[in-house]
Amino acid sequence: MRACRHCRKIETDKKVNQCAGCQSHDLSEDFSGIVVVIDYEKSTIAQKMGITANGKYAVKVR
Ligand SMILES: [Zn+2]
Protein backbone atom coordinates (compact mmCIF):
# COMPACT_ATOMS: atom_id res chain seq x y z
CA MET A 1 0.00 0.00 0.00
CA ARG A 2 1.07 3.56 -0.63
CA ALA A 3 -0.16 6.87 0.70
CA CYS A 4 -0.48 10.20 -1.07
CA ARG A 5 1.99 12.81 0.19
CA HIS A 6 -0.50 15.61 -0.42
CA CYS A 7 -3.84 14.42 0.94
CA ARG A 8 -2.70 11.21 2.72
CA LYS A 9 -5.24 9.02 0.98
CA ILE A 10 -4.11 5.39 0.83
CA GLU A 11 -3.93 3.61 -2.51
CA THR A 12 -4.15 -0.18 -2.26
CA ASP A 13 -3.92 -1.06 -5.96
CA LYS A 14 -0.27 -1.46 -6.98
CA LYS A 15 -1.09 -0.76 -10.61
CA VAL A 16 -2.44 2.68 -9.80
CA ASN A 17 0.16 5.45 -9.74
CA GLN A 18 -2.17 8.34 -9.21
CA CYS A 19 -4.00 9.44 -6.07
CA ALA A 20 -7.76 9.01 -6.40
CA GLY A 21 -8.32 11.96 -4.11
CA CYS A 22 -6.16 14.82 -5.42
CA GLN A 23 -4.86 13.30 -8.70
CA SER A 24 -1.27 13.60 -7.45
CA HIS A 25 1.41 11.13 -8.59
CA ASP A 26 3.37 11.67 -5.39
CA LEU A 27 2.70 8.40 -3.56
CA SER A 28 4.87 7.07 -0.73
CA GLU A 29 5.33 3.56 0.66
CA ASP A 30 6.75 5.06 3.82
CA PHE A 31 3.76 5.95 5.96
CA SER A 32 2.45 5.02 9.40
CA GLY A 33 -1.00 4.63 10.86
CA ILE A 34 -4.24 4.10 8.99
CA VAL A 35 -7.46 5.99 9.60
CA VAL A 36 -10.60 4.63 7.96
CA VAL A 37 -13.17 7.34 7.38
CA ILE A 38 -16.68 6.03 6.80
CA ASP A 39 -18.65 9.23 7.32
CA TYR A 40 -16.34 12.23 7.09
CA GLU A 41 -19.09 14.75 7.84
CA LYS A 42 -19.63 13.23 11.29
CA SER A 43 -16.02 12.21 12.02
CA THR A 44 -14.06 14.54 14.29
CA ILE A 45 -10.81 12.81 13.23
CA ALA A 46 -11.60 13.56 9.58
CA GLN A 47 -12.26 17.19 10.46
CA LYS A 48 -8.97 17.46 12.36
CA MET A 49 -7.06 15.92 9.46
CA GLY A 50 -8.86 18.03 6.88
CA ILE A 51 -10.37 15.01 5.15
CA THR A 52 -13.29 15.78 2.88
CA ALA A 53 -14.03 12.34 1.43
CA ASN A 54 -14.54 8.84 2.79
CA GLY A 55 -11.75 6.28 2.50
CA LYS A 56 -8.48 5.09 4.06
CA TYR A 57 -5.91 7.69 5.08
CA ALA A 58 -2.41 7.56 6.51
CA VAL A 59 -1.74 9.35 9.78
CA LYS A 60 1.84 10.21 8.81
CA VAL A 61 3.45 10.16 5.37
CA ARG A 62 7.19 10.64 4.95
ZN1 LIG B 1 -3.84 12.73 -2.80
Coordinates of C-alpha atoms and ligand atoms in Angstrom, one line a residue:
M1 CA 0.0 0.0 0.0
R2 CA 1.1 3.6 -0.6
A3 CA -0.2 6.9 0.7
C4 CA -0.5 10.2 -1.1
R5 CA 2.0 12.8 0.2
H6 CA -0.5 15.6 -0.4
C7 CA -3.8 14.4 0.9
R8 CA -2.7 11.2 2.7
K9 CA -5.2 9.0 1.0
I10 CA -4.1 5.4 0.8
E11 CA -3.9 3.6 -2.5
T12 CA -4.2 -0.2 -2.3
D13 CA -3.9 -1.1 -6.0
K14 CA -0.3 -1.5 -7.0
K15 CA -1.1 -0.8 -10.6
V16 CA -2.4 2.7 -9.8
N17 CA 0.2 5.4 -9.7
Q18 CA -2.2 8.3 -9.2
C19 CA -4.0 9.4 -6.1
A20 CA -7.8 9.0 -6.4
G21 CA -8.3 12.0 -4.1
C22 CA -6.2 14.8 -5.4
Q23 CA -4.9 13.3 -8.7
S24 CA -1.3 13.6 -7.4
H25 CA 1.4 11.1 -8.6
D26 CA 3.4 11.7 -5.4
L27 CA 2.7 8.4 -3.6
S28 CA 4.9 7.1 -0.7
E29 CA 5.3 3.6 0.7
D30 CA 6.7 5.1 3.8
F31 CA 3.8 5.9 6.0
S32 CA 2.5 5.0 9.4
G33 CA -1.0 4.6 10.9
I34 CA -4.2 4.1 9.0
V35 CA -7.5 6.0 9.6
V36 CA -10.6 4.6 8.0
V37 CA -13.2 7.3 7.4
I38 CA -16.7 6.0 6.8
D39 CA -18.6 9.2 7.3
Y40 CA -16.3 12.2 7.1
E41 CA -19.1 14.8 7.8
K42 CA -19.6 13.2 11.3
S43 CA -16.0 12.2 12.0
T44 CA -14.1 14.5 14.3
I45 CA -10.8 12.8 13.2
A46 CA -11.6 13.6 9.6
Q47 CA -12.3 17.2 10.5
K48 CA -9.0 17.5 12.4
M49 CA -7.1 15.9 9.5
G50 CA -8.9 18.0 6.9
I51 CA -10.4 15.0 5.1
T52 CA -13.3 15.8 2.9
A53 CA -14.0 12.3 1.4
N54 CA -14.5 8.8 2.8
G55 CA -11.7 6.3 2.5
K56 CA -8.5 5.1 4.1
Y57 CA -5.9 7.7 5.1
A58 CA -2.4 7.6 6.5
V59 CA -1.7 9.3 9.8
K60 CA 1.8 10.2 8.8
V61 CA 3.5 10.2 5.4
R62 CA 7.2 10.6 5.0
Ligands
ZN1 ZN -3.8 12.7 -2.8

